[in-house]
Short mmCIF file of C-alpha atoms in Angstrom, two decimals:
data_model
loop_
_atom_site.label_atom_id
_atom_site.label_comp_id
_atom_site.label_asym_id
_atom_site.label_seq_id
_atom_site.Cartn_x
_atom_site.Cartn_y
_atom_site.Cartn_z
CA MET A 1 -17.30 8.57 -21.71
CA ILE A 2 -16.34 5.34 -23.47
CA LEU A 3 -13.28 3.52 -22.17
CA SER A 4 -10.77 2.07 -24.61
CA SER A 5 -10.16 -1.67 -24.30
CA GLN A 6 -6.76 -0.98 -22.71
CA THR A 7 -8.23 1.42 -20.15
CA GLN A 8 -11.09 -0.95 -19.45
CA ALA A 9 -8.68 -3.86 -18.84
CA PHE A 10 -6.61 -1.69 -16.48
CA VAL A 11 -9.67 -0.49 -14.55
CA LEU A 12 -11.22 -3.96 -14.27
CA HIS A 13 -7.97 -5.48 -13.06
CA PHE A 14 -7.53 -2.80 -10.40
CA GLY A 15 -11.10 -3.42 -9.31
CA GLU A 16 -10.25 -7.07 -8.73
CA MET A 17 -6.98 -6.21 -7.01
CA GLY A 18 -8.66 -3.62 -4.79
CA SER A 19 -9.96 -6.23 -2.37
CA ARG A 20 -6.42 -7.53 -1.87
CA TRP A 21 -5.20 -4.01 -1.09
CA GLY A 22 -7.88 -3.07 1.42
CA PHE A 23 -10.46 -1.55 -0.97
CA ASN A 24 -13.63 -2.91 -2.50
CA ARG A 25 -13.96 -3.46 -6.25
CA THR A 26 -15.69 -0.14 -6.96
CA VAL A 27 -13.08 1.87 -5.06
CA GLY A 28 -10.31 0.06 -6.95
CA GLN A 29 -11.96 0.85 -10.28
CA LEU A 30 -12.53 4.50 -9.38
CA PHE A 31 -8.94 4.88 -8.28
CA ALA A 32 -7.63 3.22 -11.44
CA LEU A 33 -9.73 5.40 -13.74
CA LEU A 34 -8.76 8.59 -11.93
CA THR A 35 -5.10 7.51 -11.99
CA ILE A 36 -4.90 7.11 -15.75
CA HIS A 37 -7.33 9.82 -16.84
CA SER A 38 -5.60 13.03 -17.87
CA SER A 39 -8.17 15.47 -16.52
CA PRO A 40 -10.43 15.71 -13.45
CA LEU A 41 -13.69 13.74 -13.58
CA ASN A 42 -16.99 14.34 -11.81
CA ALA A 43 -19.18 11.70 -10.17
CA GLU A 44 -21.57 11.52 -13.14
CA GLN A 45 -18.72 10.90 -15.59
CA LEU A 46 -17.27 8.23 -13.32
CA ALA A 47 -20.65 6.50 -12.93
CA LYS A 48 -21.25 6.41 -16.69
CA ALA A 49 -17.72 5.25 -17.53
CA LEU A 50 -17.78 2.44 -14.97
CA LYS A 51 -21.49 1.65 -15.39
CA ILE A 52 -22.14 1.90 -11.67
CA SER A 53 -24.63 3.88 -9.60
CA ARG A 54 -24.00 7.45 -8.56
CA SER A 55 -24.36 6.43 -4.89
CA ASN A 56 -21.60 3.81 -5.31
CA VAL A 57 -19.40 6.47 -6.88
CA SER A 58 -20.09 8.88 -3.99
CA MET A 59 -19.28 6.27 -1.36
CA GLY A 60 -16.15 5.20 -3.25
CA LEU A 61 -14.94 8.78 -3.60
CA LYS A 62 -15.46 9.36 0.13
CA GLU A 63 -13.36 6.30 0.88
CA LEU A 64 -10.62 7.46 -1.50
CA GLN A 65 -10.69 10.87 0.19
CA ALA A 66 -10.41 9.20 3.60
CA TRP A 67 -7.32 7.38 2.29
CA ARG A 68 -6.03 10.78 1.00
CA LEU A 69 -5.73 9.37 -2.54
CA VAL A 70 -7.96 11.81 -4.41
CA GLU A 71 -8.32 15.57 -4.45
CA LEU A 72 -11.41 17.64 -5.00
CA HIS A 73 -11.35 20.33 -7.70
CA HIS A 74 -13.81 22.91 -8.93
CA GLN A 75 -14.13 24.29 -12.41
CA PRO A 76 -15.24 27.88 -13.10
CA GLY A 77 -18.95 28.07 -13.89
CA ASP A 78 -19.58 24.44 -12.91
CA ARG A 79 -21.09 23.56 -9.52
CA ARG A 80 -20.09 19.90 -9.69
CA ASP A 81 -17.16 18.45 -7.79
CA TYR A 82 -14.31 17.05 -9.89
CA PHE A 83 -11.71 14.59 -8.71
CA THR A 84 -8.13 13.69 -9.56
CA THR A 85 -5.55 11.53 -7.86
CA ALA A 86 -3.53 13.26 -5.17
CA GLY A 87 -0.08 13.50 -6.69
CA SER A 88 2.30 11.35 -8.65
CA ILE A 89 2.33 7.56 -8.66
CA TRP A 90 5.15 7.72 -6.09
CA ASP A 91 3.11 10.05 -3.87
CA LEU A 92 0.12 7.71 -4.11
CA ALA A 93 2.23 4.67 -3.20
CA ARG A 94 3.64 6.49 -0.16
CA THR A 95 0.14 7.48 0.91
CA VAL A 96 -1.18 3.91 0.58
CA PHE A 97 1.75 2.56 2.61
CA ALA A 98 1.31 5.26 5.27
CA GLU A 99 -2.44 4.63 5.53
CA ARG A 100 -2.00 0.86 5.69
CA ARG A 101 0.65 1.27 8.39
CA LYS A 102 -1.70 3.54 10.35
CA ARG A 103 -4.69 1.17 9.94
CA GLU A 104 -2.95 -2.21 10.28
CA LEU A 105 0.57 -2.09 11.68
CA ASP A 106 0.15 0.57 14.37
CA PRO A 107 -2.84 -1.12 16.11
CA THR A 108 -1.06 -4.49 15.97
CA LEU A 109 2.11 -3.07 17.53
CA SER A 110 0.01 -1.38 20.19
CA LEU A 111 -1.74 -4.65 21.09
CA LEU A 112 1.54 -6.58 21.15
CA ARG A 113 3.08 -3.95 23.49
CA GLN A 114 0.15 -4.37 25.87
CA LEU A 115 0.47 -8.16 25.80
CA LEU A 116 4.21 -7.97 26.49
CA LEU A 117 3.66 -5.76 29.53
CA SER A 118 1.59 -8.40 31.32
CA GLU A 119 3.34 -10.99 33.49
CA PRO A 120 3.12 -14.58 32.23
CA GLN A 121 0.92 -16.72 34.50
CA ASP A 122 2.45 -20.08 33.60
CA LYS A 123 4.87 -21.84 31.26
CA GLN A 124 2.41 -21.73 28.36
CA ASP A 125 1.97 -17.96 28.80
CA SER A 126 5.73 -17.58 28.96
CA GLN A 127 6.22 -19.50 25.70
CA ALA A 128 3.44 -17.51 24.04
CA GLN A 129 5.04 -14.28 25.19
CA GLU A 130 8.37 -15.32 23.63
CA LYS A 131 6.63 -15.76 20.27
CA ILE A 132 4.75 -12.49 20.72
CA GLN A 133 8.10 -10.80 21.35
CA GLU A 134 9.48 -12.30 18.11
CA VAL A 135 6.48 -11.03 16.15
CA TYR A 136 6.76 -7.63 17.82
CA SER A 137 10.48 -7.36 17.03
CA LEU A 138 9.90 -8.29 13.41
CA LEU A 139 7.05 -5.80 12.99
CA GLU A 140 9.08 -3.09 14.72
CA LEU A 141 11.95 -3.67 12.25
CA LEU A 142 9.46 -3.57 9.40
CA GLU A 143 8.05 -0.28 10.67
CA GLU A 144 11.54 1.21 11.00
CA PHE A 145 12.44 0.07 7.49
CA SER A 146 9.16 1.43 6.13
CA ASN A 147 9.73 4.80 7.85
CA THR A 148 13.20 4.99 6.33
CA LEU A 149 11.89 4.18 2.85
CA SER A 150 9.07 6.72 3.13
CA LYS A 151 11.62 9.50 3.74
CA LEU A 152 13.64 8.76 0.60
CA GLU A 153 13.20 10.87 -2.51
CA HIS A 154 11.52 8.85 -5.24
CA LYS A 155 14.67 8.86 -7.40
CA ASP A 156 16.66 7.33 -4.52
CA LEU A 157 13.90 4.85 -3.80
CA LEU A 158 13.90 3.86 -7.46
CA LYS A 159 17.66 3.28 -7.35
CA LEU A 160 17.25 1.14 -4.25
CA MET A 161 14.49 -0.90 -5.88
CA LYS A 162 16.60 -1.44 -9.00
CA LEU A 163 19.32 -2.94 -6.82
CA GLY A 164 16.85 -5.73 -6.04
CA SER A 165 18.48 -9.09 -6.56
CA GLY A 166 21.92 -7.49 -6.55
CA ILE A 167 21.66 -7.16 -2.77
CA SER A 168 20.95 -10.88 -2.32
CA LYS A 169 23.85 -11.74 -4.65
CA LEU A 170 26.11 -9.47 -2.62
CA LEU A 171 25.02 -11.14 0.62
CA GLU A 172 25.59 -14.60 -0.86
CA PHE A 173 29.05 -13.55 -2.05
CA ARG A 174 29.86 -12.14 1.38
CA SER A 175 28.70 -15.37 2.98
CA LYS A 176 30.92 -17.44 0.66
CA MET A 177 33.91 -15.19 1.33
CA SER A 178 33.49 -15.40 5.08
CA GLY A 179 33.04 -19.18 5.00
CA GLY A 180 29.40 -18.94 5.95
CA VAL A 181 26.92 -21.75 5.59
CA PRO A 182 25.41 -21.81 2.08
CA SER A 183 21.73 -21.08 1.76
CA ALA A 184 19.28 -23.78 0.66
CA LYS A 185 19.28 -22.21 -2.81
CA GLN A 186 23.08 -22.42 -2.99
CA LYS A 187 23.11 -26.06 -1.79
CA HIS A 188 20.88 -27.18 -4.66
CA SER A 189 22.48 -25.16 -7.45
CA PRO A 190 24.66 -27.03 -9.95
#
């Protein structure tokens, strides 16, 4: 399989971005290719298209399966395993967020809870615990917000995302109307 220049650019970019999202380059490239390819691909096709070893493809596919981002398919008369992405782009985004929450946020919240249960031994411990409580409260709010977003239908989530800067404008307007203190951005605007 020969990749078009557009597909190749997409795949290479996602390989580079993979490390920032918790994947290695190969996993990012595999995921990108499976995302934009219209039909299921087997490990041999993936290896040839990406010019990587079969063993790298196998390890990458196992990682994508562990993240619940790809599905295994079989084709009649063919013993090879074929792979596609597990759902729509919205489904994949939800899965990535859920997996990252499970792998990163949940253990952090658990550790912070344990730290907050211990009695401070001195003033320094007490000050540290205040900051830990702030971090915990922020992460708890983030988790609650994330849980709420994950339950929205994708059409409602899209509407919410399109509101974007409108929400900040509404909050600024509300602040002006209630005589609130202007933000730093408002202070410096002409």
